[in-house]
Tab-separated table of C-alpha atoms in Angstrom:
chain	number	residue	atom	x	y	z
D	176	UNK	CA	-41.170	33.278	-19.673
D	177	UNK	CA	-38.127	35.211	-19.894
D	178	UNK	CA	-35.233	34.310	-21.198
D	179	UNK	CA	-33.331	34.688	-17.827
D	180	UNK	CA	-34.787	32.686	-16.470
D	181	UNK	CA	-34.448	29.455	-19.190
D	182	UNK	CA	-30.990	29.747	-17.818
D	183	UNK	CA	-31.695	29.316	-14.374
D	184	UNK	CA	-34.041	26.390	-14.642
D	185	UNK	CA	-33.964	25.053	-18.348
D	186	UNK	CA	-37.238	23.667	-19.196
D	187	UNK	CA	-37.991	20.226	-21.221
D	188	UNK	CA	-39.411	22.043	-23.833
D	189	UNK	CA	-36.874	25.024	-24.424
D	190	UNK	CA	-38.088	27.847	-26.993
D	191	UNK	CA	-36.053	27.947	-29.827
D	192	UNK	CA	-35.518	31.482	-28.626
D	193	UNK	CA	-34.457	30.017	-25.287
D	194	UNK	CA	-31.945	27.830	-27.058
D	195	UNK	CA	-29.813	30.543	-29.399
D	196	UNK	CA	-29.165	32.361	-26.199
D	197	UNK	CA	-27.814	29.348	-24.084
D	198	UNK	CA	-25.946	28.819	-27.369
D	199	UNK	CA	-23.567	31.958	-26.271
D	200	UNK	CA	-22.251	29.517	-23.435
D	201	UNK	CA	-20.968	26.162	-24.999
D	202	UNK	CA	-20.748	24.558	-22.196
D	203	UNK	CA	-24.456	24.483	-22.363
D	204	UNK	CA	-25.142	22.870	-25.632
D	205	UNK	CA	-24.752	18.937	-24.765
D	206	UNK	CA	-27.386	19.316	-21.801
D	207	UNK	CA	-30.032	21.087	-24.301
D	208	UNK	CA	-29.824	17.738	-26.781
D	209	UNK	CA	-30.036	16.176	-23.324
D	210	UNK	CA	-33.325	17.690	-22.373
D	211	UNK	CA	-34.950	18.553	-25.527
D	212	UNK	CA	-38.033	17.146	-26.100
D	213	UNK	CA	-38.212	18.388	-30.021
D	214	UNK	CA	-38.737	15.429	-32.478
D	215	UNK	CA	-37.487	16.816	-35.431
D	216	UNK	CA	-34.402	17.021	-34.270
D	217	UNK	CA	-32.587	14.039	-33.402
D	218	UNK	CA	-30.573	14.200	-30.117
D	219	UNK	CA	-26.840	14.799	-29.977
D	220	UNK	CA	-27.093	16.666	-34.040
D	221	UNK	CA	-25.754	19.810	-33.599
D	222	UNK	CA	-28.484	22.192	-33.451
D	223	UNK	CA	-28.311	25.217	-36.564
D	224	UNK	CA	-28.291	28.164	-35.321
D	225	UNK	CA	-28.381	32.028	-36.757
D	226	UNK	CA	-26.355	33.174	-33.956
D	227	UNK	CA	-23.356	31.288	-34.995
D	228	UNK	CA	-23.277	32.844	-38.144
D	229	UNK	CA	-21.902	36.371	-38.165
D	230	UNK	CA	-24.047	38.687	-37.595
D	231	UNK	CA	-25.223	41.063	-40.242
D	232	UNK	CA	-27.092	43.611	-39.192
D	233	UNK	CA	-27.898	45.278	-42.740
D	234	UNK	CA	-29.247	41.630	-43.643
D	235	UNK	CA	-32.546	41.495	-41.782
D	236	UNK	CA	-34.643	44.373	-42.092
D	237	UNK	CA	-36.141	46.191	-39.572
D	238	UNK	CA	-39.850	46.664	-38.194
D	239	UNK	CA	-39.544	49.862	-39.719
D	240	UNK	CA	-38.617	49.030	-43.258
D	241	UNK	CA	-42.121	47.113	-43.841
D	242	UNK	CA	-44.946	48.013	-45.364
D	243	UNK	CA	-47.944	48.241	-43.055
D	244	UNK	CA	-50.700	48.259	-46.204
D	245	UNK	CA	-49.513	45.026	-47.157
D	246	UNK	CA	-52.045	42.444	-46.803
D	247	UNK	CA	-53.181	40.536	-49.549
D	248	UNK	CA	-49.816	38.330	-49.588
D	249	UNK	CA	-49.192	38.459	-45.952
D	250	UNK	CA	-52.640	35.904	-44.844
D	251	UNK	CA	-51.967	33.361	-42.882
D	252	UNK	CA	-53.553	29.991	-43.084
D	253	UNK	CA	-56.169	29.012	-40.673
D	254	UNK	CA	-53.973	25.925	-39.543
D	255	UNK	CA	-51.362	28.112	-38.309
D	256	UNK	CA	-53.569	30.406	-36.841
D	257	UNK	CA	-55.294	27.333	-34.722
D	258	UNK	CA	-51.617	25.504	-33.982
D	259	UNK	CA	-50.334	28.859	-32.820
D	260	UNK	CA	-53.226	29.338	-30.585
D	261	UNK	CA	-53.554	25.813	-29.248
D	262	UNK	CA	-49.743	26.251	-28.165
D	263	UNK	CA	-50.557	29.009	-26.341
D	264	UNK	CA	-53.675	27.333	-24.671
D	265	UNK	CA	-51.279	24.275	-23.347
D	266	UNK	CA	-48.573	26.491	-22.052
D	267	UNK	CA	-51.014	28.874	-20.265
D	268	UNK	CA	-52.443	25.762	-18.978
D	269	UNK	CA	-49.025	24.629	-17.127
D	270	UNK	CA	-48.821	27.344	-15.602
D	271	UNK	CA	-52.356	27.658	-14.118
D	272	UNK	CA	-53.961	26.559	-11.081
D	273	UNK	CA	-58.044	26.384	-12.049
D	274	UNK	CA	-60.307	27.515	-15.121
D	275	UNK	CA	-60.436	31.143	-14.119
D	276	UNK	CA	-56.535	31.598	-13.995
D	277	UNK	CA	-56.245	30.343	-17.066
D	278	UNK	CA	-59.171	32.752	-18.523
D	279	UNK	CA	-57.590	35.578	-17.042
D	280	UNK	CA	-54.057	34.459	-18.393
D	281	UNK	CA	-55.535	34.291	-22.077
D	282	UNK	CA	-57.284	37.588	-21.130
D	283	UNK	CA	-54.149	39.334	-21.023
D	284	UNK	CA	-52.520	37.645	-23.974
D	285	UNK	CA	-55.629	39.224	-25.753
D	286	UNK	CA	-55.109	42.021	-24.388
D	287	UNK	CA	-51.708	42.535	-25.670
D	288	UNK	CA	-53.080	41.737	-29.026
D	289	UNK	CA	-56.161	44.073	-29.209
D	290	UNK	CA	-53.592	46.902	-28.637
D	291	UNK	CA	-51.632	46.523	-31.411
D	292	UNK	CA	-54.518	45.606	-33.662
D	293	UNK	CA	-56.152	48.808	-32.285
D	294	UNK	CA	-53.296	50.477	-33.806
D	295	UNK	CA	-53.003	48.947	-36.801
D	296	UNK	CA	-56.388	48.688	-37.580
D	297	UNK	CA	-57.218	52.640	-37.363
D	298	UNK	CA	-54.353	53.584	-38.896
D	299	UNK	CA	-55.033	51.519	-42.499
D	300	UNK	CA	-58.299	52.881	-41.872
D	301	UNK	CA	-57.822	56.385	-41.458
D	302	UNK	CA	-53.754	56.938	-42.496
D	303	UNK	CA	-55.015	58.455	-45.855
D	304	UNK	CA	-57.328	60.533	-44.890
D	305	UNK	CA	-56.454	64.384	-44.610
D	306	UNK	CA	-58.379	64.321	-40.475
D	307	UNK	CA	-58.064	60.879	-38.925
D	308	UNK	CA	-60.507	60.161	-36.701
D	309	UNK	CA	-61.324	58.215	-33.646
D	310	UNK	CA	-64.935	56.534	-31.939
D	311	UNK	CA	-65.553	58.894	-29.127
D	312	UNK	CA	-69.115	57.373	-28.829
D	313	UNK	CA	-69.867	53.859	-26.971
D	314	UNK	CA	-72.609	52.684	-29.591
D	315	UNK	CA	-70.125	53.393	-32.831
D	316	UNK	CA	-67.185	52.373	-30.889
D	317	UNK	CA	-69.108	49.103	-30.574
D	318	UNK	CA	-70.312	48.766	-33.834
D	319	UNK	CA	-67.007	49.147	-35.504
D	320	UNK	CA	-65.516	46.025	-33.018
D	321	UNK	CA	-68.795	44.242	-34.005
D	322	UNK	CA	-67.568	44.883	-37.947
D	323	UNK	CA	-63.993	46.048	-38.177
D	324	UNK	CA	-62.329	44.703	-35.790
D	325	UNK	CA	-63.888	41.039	-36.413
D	326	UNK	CA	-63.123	41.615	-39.617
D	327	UNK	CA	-59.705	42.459	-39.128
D	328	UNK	CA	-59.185	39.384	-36.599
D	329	UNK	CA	-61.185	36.515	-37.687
D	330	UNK	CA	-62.121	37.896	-41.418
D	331	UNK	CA	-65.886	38.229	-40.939
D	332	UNK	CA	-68.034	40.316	-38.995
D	333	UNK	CA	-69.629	39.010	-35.509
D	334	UNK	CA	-72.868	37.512	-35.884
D	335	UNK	CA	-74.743	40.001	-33.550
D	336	UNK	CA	-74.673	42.499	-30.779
D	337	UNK	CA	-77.180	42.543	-28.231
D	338	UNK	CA	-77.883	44.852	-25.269
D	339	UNK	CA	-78.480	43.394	-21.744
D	340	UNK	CA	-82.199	44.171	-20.397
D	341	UNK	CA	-81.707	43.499	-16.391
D	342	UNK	CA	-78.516	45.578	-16.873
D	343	UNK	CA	-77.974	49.010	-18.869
D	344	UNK	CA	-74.259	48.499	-18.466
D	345	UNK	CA	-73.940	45.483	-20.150
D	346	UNK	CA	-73.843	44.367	-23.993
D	347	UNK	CA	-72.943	41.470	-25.711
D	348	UNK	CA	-71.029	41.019	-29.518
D	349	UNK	CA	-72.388	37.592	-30.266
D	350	UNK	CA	-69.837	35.297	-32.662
D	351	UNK	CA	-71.665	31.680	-33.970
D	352	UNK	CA	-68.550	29.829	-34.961
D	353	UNK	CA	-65.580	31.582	-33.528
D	354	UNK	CA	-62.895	30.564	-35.950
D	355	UNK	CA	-60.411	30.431	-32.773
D	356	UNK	CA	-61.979	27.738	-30.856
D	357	UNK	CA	-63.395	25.617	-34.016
D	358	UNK	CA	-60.655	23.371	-33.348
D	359	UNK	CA	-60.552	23.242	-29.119
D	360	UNK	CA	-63.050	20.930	-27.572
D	361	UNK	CA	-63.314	21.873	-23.723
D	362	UNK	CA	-63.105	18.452	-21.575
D	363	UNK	CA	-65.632	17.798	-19.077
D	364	UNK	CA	-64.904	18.812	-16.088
D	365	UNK	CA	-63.579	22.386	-17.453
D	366	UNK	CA	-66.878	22.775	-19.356
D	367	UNK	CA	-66.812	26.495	-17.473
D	368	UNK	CA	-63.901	27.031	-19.695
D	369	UNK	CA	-64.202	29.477	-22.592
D	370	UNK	CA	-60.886	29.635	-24.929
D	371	UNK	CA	-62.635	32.737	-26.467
D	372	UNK	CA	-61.409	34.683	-23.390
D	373	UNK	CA	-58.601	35.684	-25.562
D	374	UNK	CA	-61.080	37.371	-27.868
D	375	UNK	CA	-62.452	38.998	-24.876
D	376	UNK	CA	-58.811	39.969	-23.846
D	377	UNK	CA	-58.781	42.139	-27.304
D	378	UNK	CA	-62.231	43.514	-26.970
D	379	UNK	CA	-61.385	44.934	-23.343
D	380	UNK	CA	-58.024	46.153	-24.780
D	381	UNK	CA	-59.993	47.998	-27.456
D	382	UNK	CA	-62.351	49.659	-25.658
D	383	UNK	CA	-59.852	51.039	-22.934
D	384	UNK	CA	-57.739	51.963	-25.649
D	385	UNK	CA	-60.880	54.465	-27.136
D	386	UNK	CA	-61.288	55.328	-23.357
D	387	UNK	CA	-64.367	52.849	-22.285
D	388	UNK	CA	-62.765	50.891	-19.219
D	389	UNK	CA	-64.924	47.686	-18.987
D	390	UNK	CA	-64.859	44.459	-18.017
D	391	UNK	CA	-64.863	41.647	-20.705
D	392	UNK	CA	-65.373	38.396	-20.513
D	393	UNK	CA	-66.749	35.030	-22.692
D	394	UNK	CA	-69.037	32.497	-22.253
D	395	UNK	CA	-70.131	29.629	-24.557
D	396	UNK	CA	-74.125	29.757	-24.960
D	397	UNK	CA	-74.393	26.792	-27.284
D	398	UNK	CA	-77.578	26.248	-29.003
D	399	UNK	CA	-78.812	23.371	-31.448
D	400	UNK	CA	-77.551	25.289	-34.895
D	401	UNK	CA	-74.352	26.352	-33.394
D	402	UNK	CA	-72.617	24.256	-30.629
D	403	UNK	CA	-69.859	27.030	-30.708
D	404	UNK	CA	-71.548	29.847	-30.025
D	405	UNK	CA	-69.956	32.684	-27.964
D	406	UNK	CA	-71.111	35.823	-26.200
D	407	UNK	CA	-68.641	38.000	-25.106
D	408	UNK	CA	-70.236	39.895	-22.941
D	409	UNK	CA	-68.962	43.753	-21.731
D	410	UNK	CA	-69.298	45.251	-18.759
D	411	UNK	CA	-68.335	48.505	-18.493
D	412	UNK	CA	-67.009	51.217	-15.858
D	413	UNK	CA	-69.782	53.338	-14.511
D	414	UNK	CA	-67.756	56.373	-15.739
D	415	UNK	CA	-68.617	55.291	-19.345
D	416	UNK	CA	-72.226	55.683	-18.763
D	417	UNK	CA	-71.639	59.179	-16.910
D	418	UNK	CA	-69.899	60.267	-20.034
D	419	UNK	CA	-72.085	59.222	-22.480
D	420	UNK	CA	-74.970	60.412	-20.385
D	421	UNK	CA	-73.027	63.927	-20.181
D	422	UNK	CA	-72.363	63.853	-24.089
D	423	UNK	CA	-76.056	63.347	-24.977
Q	69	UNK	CA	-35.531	83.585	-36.075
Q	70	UNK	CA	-35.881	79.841	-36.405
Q	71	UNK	CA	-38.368	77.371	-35.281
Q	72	UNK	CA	-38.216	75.721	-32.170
Q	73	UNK	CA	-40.442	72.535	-31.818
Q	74	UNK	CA	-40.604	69.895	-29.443
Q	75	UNK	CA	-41.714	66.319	-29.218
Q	76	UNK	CA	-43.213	64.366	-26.596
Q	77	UNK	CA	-44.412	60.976	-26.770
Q	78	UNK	CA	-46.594	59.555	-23.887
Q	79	UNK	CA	-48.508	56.635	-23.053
Q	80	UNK	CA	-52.077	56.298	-21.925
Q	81	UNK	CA	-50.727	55.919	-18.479
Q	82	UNK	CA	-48.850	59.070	-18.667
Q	83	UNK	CA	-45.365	57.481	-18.799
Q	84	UNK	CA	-42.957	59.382	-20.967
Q	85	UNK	CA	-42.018	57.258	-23.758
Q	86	UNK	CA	-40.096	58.981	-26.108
Q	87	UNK	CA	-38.787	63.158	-26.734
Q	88	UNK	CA	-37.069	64.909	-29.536
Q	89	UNK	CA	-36.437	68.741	-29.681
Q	90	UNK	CA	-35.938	69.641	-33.056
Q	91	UNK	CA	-34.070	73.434	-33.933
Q	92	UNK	CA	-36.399	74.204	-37.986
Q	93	UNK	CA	-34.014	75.130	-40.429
Q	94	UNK	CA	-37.448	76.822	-42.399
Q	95	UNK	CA	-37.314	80.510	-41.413
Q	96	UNK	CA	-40.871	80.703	-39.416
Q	97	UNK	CA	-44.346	82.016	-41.123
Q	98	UNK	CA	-44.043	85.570	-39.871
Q	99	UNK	CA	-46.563	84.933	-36.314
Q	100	UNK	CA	-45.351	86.564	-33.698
Q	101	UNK	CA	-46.349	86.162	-30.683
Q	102	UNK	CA	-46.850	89.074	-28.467
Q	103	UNK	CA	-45.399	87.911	-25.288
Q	104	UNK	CA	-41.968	86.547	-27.417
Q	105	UNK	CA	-41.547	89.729	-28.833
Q	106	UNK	CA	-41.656	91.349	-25.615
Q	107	UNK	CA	-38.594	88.540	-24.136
Q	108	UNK	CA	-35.188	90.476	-24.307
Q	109	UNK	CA	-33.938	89.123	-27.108
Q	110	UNK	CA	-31.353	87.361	-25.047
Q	111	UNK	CA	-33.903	84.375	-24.695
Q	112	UNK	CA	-34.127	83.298	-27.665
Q	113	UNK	CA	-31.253	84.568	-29.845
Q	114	UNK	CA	-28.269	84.632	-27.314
Q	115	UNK	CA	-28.246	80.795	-26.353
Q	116	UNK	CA	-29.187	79.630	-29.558
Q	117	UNK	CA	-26.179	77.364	-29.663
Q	118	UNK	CA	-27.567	76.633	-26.420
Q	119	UNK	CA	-30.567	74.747	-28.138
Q	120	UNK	CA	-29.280	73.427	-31.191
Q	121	UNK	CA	-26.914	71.307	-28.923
Q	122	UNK	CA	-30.503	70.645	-26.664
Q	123	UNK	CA	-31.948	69.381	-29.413
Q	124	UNK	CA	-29.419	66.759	-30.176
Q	125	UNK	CA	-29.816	66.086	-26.899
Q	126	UNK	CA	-31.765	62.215	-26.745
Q	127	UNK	CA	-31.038	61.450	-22.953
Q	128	UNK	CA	-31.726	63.438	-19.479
Q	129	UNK	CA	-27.891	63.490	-18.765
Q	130	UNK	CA	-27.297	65.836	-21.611
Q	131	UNK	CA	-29.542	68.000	-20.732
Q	132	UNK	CA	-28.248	68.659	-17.081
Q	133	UNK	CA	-24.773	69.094	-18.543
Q	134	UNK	CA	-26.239	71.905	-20.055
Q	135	UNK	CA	-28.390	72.440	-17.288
Q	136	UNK	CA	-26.253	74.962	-15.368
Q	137	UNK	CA	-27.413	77.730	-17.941
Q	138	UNK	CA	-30.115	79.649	-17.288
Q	139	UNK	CA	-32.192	80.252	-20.279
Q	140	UNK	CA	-35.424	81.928	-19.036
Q	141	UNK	CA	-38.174	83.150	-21.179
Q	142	UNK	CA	-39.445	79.240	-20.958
Q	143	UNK	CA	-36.760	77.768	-22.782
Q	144	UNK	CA	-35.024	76.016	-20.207
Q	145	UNK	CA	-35.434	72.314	-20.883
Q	146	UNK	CA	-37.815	71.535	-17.637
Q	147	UNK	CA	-39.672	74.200	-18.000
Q	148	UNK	CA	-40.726	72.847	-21.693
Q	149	UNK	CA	-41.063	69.189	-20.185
Q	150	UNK	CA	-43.575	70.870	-17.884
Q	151	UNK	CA	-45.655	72.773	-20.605
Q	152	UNK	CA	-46.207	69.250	-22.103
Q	153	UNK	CA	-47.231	67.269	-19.530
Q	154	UNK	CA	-49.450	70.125	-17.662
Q	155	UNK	CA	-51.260	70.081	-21.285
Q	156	UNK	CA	-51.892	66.287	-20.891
Q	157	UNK	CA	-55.364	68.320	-18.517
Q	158	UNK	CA	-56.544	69.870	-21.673
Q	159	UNK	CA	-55.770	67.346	-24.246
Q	160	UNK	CA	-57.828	64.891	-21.933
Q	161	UNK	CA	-60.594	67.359	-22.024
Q	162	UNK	CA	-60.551	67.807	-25.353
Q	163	UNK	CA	-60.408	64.199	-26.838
Q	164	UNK	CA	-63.592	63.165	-25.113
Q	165	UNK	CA	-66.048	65.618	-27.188
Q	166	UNK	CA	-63.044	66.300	-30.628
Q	167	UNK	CA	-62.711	62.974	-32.848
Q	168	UNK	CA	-59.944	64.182	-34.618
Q	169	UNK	CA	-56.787	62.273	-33.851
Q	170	UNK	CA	-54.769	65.710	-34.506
Q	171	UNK	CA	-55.705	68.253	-32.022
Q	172	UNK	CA	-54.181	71.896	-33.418
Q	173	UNK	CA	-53.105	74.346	-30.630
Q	174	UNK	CA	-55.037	72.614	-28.236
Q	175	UNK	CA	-52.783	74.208	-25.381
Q	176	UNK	CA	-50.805	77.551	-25.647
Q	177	UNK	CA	-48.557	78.913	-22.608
Q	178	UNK	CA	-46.222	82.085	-23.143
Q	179	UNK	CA	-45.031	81.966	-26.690
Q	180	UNK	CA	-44.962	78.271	-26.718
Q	181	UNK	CA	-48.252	76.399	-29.061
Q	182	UNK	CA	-49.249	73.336	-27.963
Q	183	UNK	CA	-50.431	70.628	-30.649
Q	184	UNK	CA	-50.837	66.910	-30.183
Q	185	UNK	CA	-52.311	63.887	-31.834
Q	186	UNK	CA	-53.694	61.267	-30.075
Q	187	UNK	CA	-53.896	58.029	-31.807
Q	188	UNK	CA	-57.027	55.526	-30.960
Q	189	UNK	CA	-54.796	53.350	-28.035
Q	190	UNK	CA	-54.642	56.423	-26.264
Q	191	UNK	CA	-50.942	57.770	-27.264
Q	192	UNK	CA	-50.271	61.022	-27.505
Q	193	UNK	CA	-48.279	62.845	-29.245
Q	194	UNK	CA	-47.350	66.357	-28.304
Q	195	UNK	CA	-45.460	68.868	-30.170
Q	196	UNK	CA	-44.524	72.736	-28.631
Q	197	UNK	CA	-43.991	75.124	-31.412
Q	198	UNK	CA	-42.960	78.295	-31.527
Q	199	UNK	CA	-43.741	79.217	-35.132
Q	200	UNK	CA	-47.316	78.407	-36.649
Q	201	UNK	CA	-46.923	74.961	-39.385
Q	202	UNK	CA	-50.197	73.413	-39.516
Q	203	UNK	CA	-49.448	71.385	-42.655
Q	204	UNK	CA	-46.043	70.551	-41.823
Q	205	UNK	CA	-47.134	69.303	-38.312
Q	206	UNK	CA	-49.876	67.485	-39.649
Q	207	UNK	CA	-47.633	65.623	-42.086
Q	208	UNK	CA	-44.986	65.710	-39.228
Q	209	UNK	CA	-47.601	63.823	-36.626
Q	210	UNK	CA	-48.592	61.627	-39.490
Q	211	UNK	CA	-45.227	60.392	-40.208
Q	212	UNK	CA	-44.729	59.543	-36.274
Q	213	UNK	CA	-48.156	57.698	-36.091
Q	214	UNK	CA	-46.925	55.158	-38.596
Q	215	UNK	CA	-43.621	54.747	-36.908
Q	216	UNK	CA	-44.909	54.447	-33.266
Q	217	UNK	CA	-47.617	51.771	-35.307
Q	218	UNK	CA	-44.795	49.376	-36.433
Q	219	UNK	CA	-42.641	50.161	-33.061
Q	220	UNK	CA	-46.014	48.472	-31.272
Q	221	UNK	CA	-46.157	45.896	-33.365
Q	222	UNK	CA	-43.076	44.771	-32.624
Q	223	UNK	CA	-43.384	41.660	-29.842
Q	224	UNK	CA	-40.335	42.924	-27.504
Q	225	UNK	CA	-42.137	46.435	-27.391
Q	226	UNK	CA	-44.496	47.215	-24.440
Q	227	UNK	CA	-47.472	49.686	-24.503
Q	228	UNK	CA	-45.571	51.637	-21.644
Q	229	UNK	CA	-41.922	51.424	-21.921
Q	230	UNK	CA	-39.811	54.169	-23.374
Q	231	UNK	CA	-39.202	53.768	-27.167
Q	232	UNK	CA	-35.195	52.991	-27.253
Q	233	UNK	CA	-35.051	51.943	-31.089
Q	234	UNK	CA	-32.215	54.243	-33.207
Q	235	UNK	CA	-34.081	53.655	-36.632
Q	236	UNK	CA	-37.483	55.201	-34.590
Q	237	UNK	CA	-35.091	58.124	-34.011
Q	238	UNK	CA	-33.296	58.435	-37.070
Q	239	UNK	CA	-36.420	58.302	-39.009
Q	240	UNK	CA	-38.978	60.783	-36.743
Q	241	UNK	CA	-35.864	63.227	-36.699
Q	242	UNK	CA	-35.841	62.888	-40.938
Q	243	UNK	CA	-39.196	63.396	-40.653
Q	244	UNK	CA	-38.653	66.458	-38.539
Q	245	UNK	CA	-36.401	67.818	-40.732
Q	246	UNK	CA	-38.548	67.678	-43.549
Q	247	UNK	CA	-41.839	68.630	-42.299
Q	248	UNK	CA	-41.333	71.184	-39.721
């Protein structure tokens, strides 16, 4: 949601975003204690804001100042991790209509995330090294979602990868207990539902990204040791197969 | 004779996302190249001044202020934008069989060098050089890979809009400076 369009149509639950730039209007502020649905604030307090304050630009540094090697103090907790996600479940689900608009909603939110982890990823991988390189192979290119990717996402490697046998286009990267969806039970009648289409959202972005359009998608394929278990399983463009075929 | 290099960034769906031209202050490594050194040297020494207030140049508008002045010799500021997107062909053709991220002269038209780096979500950098650098471009590309990492890892940047930040500018024109 932009923040346009908060202005136009102010929602119950307003970002906090939403509400420092309604905050440039006055006028506005008594209707957002009116409408806001926030508990830890009570209604009518003034609400503290950082735009108020002066700003000072030298005070908050920039994207550019961090360091991107920085990782041992920079986890986040699991908790966080599943409340951020969960948010993001509920407000996709809003503004849905069925279980495979919401998939392909959380798709794309992957997707945006596989891209930058893409990036990031490689680069603490190969930044040091006098000839970065990049997975020009489908198998490798696989392998290293299967181990560094995972890794880099969820902290562990997947639990498998498997190749389709009706199909030679299709493989799957297998995860037992995706640490996403350990907290998410799917109701009843959405039991189609897989949250893990986010995950499937960063594979596809990954893959495109090293130049192997496919489709991705997840599926839960529960079995009596794991009740969690997810396939997400790859499809990809026929011109993948031509080039690997050609490469050979 | 100076250096002459410029930068084009460019997204996987061929959008131009971000340019520098950058005038060397390094005296070059001695390579001619035959076809420069048979230019009058009009093209390249004349309109100097020309360039150096190109390569300031961040914005289109600039450049057709000082677009009524025909450089020739492919220096004129299209022509260059032309070299590095008609290379986009080869660099395409090369990444599929070359794992290396930095591609060295992948491209060469008239005196201009093409090198690029393409990074594993399909950026790619491009650089036209007149002078030959290899470890200052390498460095050079190195330096902009980590900047255009933390530029995509910030939420309010998208894979294919232009890259507007001033610190991204500031800090790929120090590295310019240094490097090349």
């Amino acid at each position: 949601m932009s923040v346009h369009s908060a202005h136009t149509a102010p929602h119950p639950r307003l970002s906090v975003l939403s509400t420092a730039s309604l905050s440039a209007s006055s006028d506005h502020l008594p209707s957002i204690s009116n409408v806001s649905s926030r508990y830890s604030l009570p209604p009518g307090a003034p609400v503290p804001l950082s735009v108020s304050s002066s700003p000072k630009p030298h005070a908050r540094p920039s994207v550019y100042d961090r360091n991107l090697n920085k990782t041992r103090t920079a986890e986040v907790s699991l908790s966080a991790y599943a409340f951020l996600f969960s948010e993001m479940v509920q407000y996709t689900l809003k503004r849905v209509n069925g279980i495979a608009d919401l998939e392909r909603r959380l798709n794309v939110l992957g997707y945006r995330i596989g891209l930058r982890v893409l990036e990031l990823m490689s680069w603490r991988a190969e930044s040091s090294t006098k000839a970065p390189k990049r997975e020009i192979r489908f198998l490798p290119a696989l392998m290293s979602i299967h181990t560094q990717f995972w890794r880099a996402v969820f902290g562990k490697p997947a639990d498998g990868i498997e190749k389709s046998v009706e199909n030679e286009d299709e493989y799957m990267i297998i995860d037992n207990d995706p640490s996403i969806t350990r907290h998410i039970s799917i109701p009843r009648d959405m039991s189609q539902l897989s949250c893990s289409a986010i995950t499937a959202g960063m594979v596809e972005a990954v893959l495109d990204g090293l130049g192997f359009p496919a489709r991705v998608t997840a599926h839960s394929v529960p079995t009596a040791d794991f009740p969690l278990r997810t396939t997400i399983l790859i499809k990809l463009d026929k011109s993948v197969l031509e080039r690997e075929e050609a490469l050979k | 004779m100076t250096a002459t290099h410029h930068l084009f960034i460019v997204s996987p769906t061929d959008t131009p996302l971000y340019s520098l031209s950058h005038q060397s202050s390094k005296p070059t490594q001695g390579t001619v190249y035959p076809l420069s050194a048979n230019l009058p040297t009009w093209s390249t020494s004349a309109f100097a001044g020309t360039l150096t207030a190109l390569s300031g140049a961040s914005s289109v508008s600039q450049t057709t202020g000082a677009g009524n002045i025909r450089v020739g010799g492919g220096q004129d500021r299209h022509v260059i934008q032309m070299i590095a997107h008609a290379s986009l062909d080869v660099i395409e053709d090369v990444v599929r069989t070359n794992n290396g991220m930095y591609l060295k002269g992948v491209d060469k038209f008239n005196e201009w060098t093409v090198s690029a780096f393409v990074t594993p979500g399909n950026i790619k950098f491009i650089l036209l050089h007149d002078g030959r650098n290899d470890e200052g471009i390498r460095a050079f590309f190195s330096d902009v890979w980590e900047l255009y990492v933390k530029t995509t890892l910030n939420p309010f940047h998208m894979v294919n809009t232009a890259i507007k930040s001033g610190i991204f500018d500031v800090r790929v024109k120090a590295s310019a400076k240094k490097n090349l």
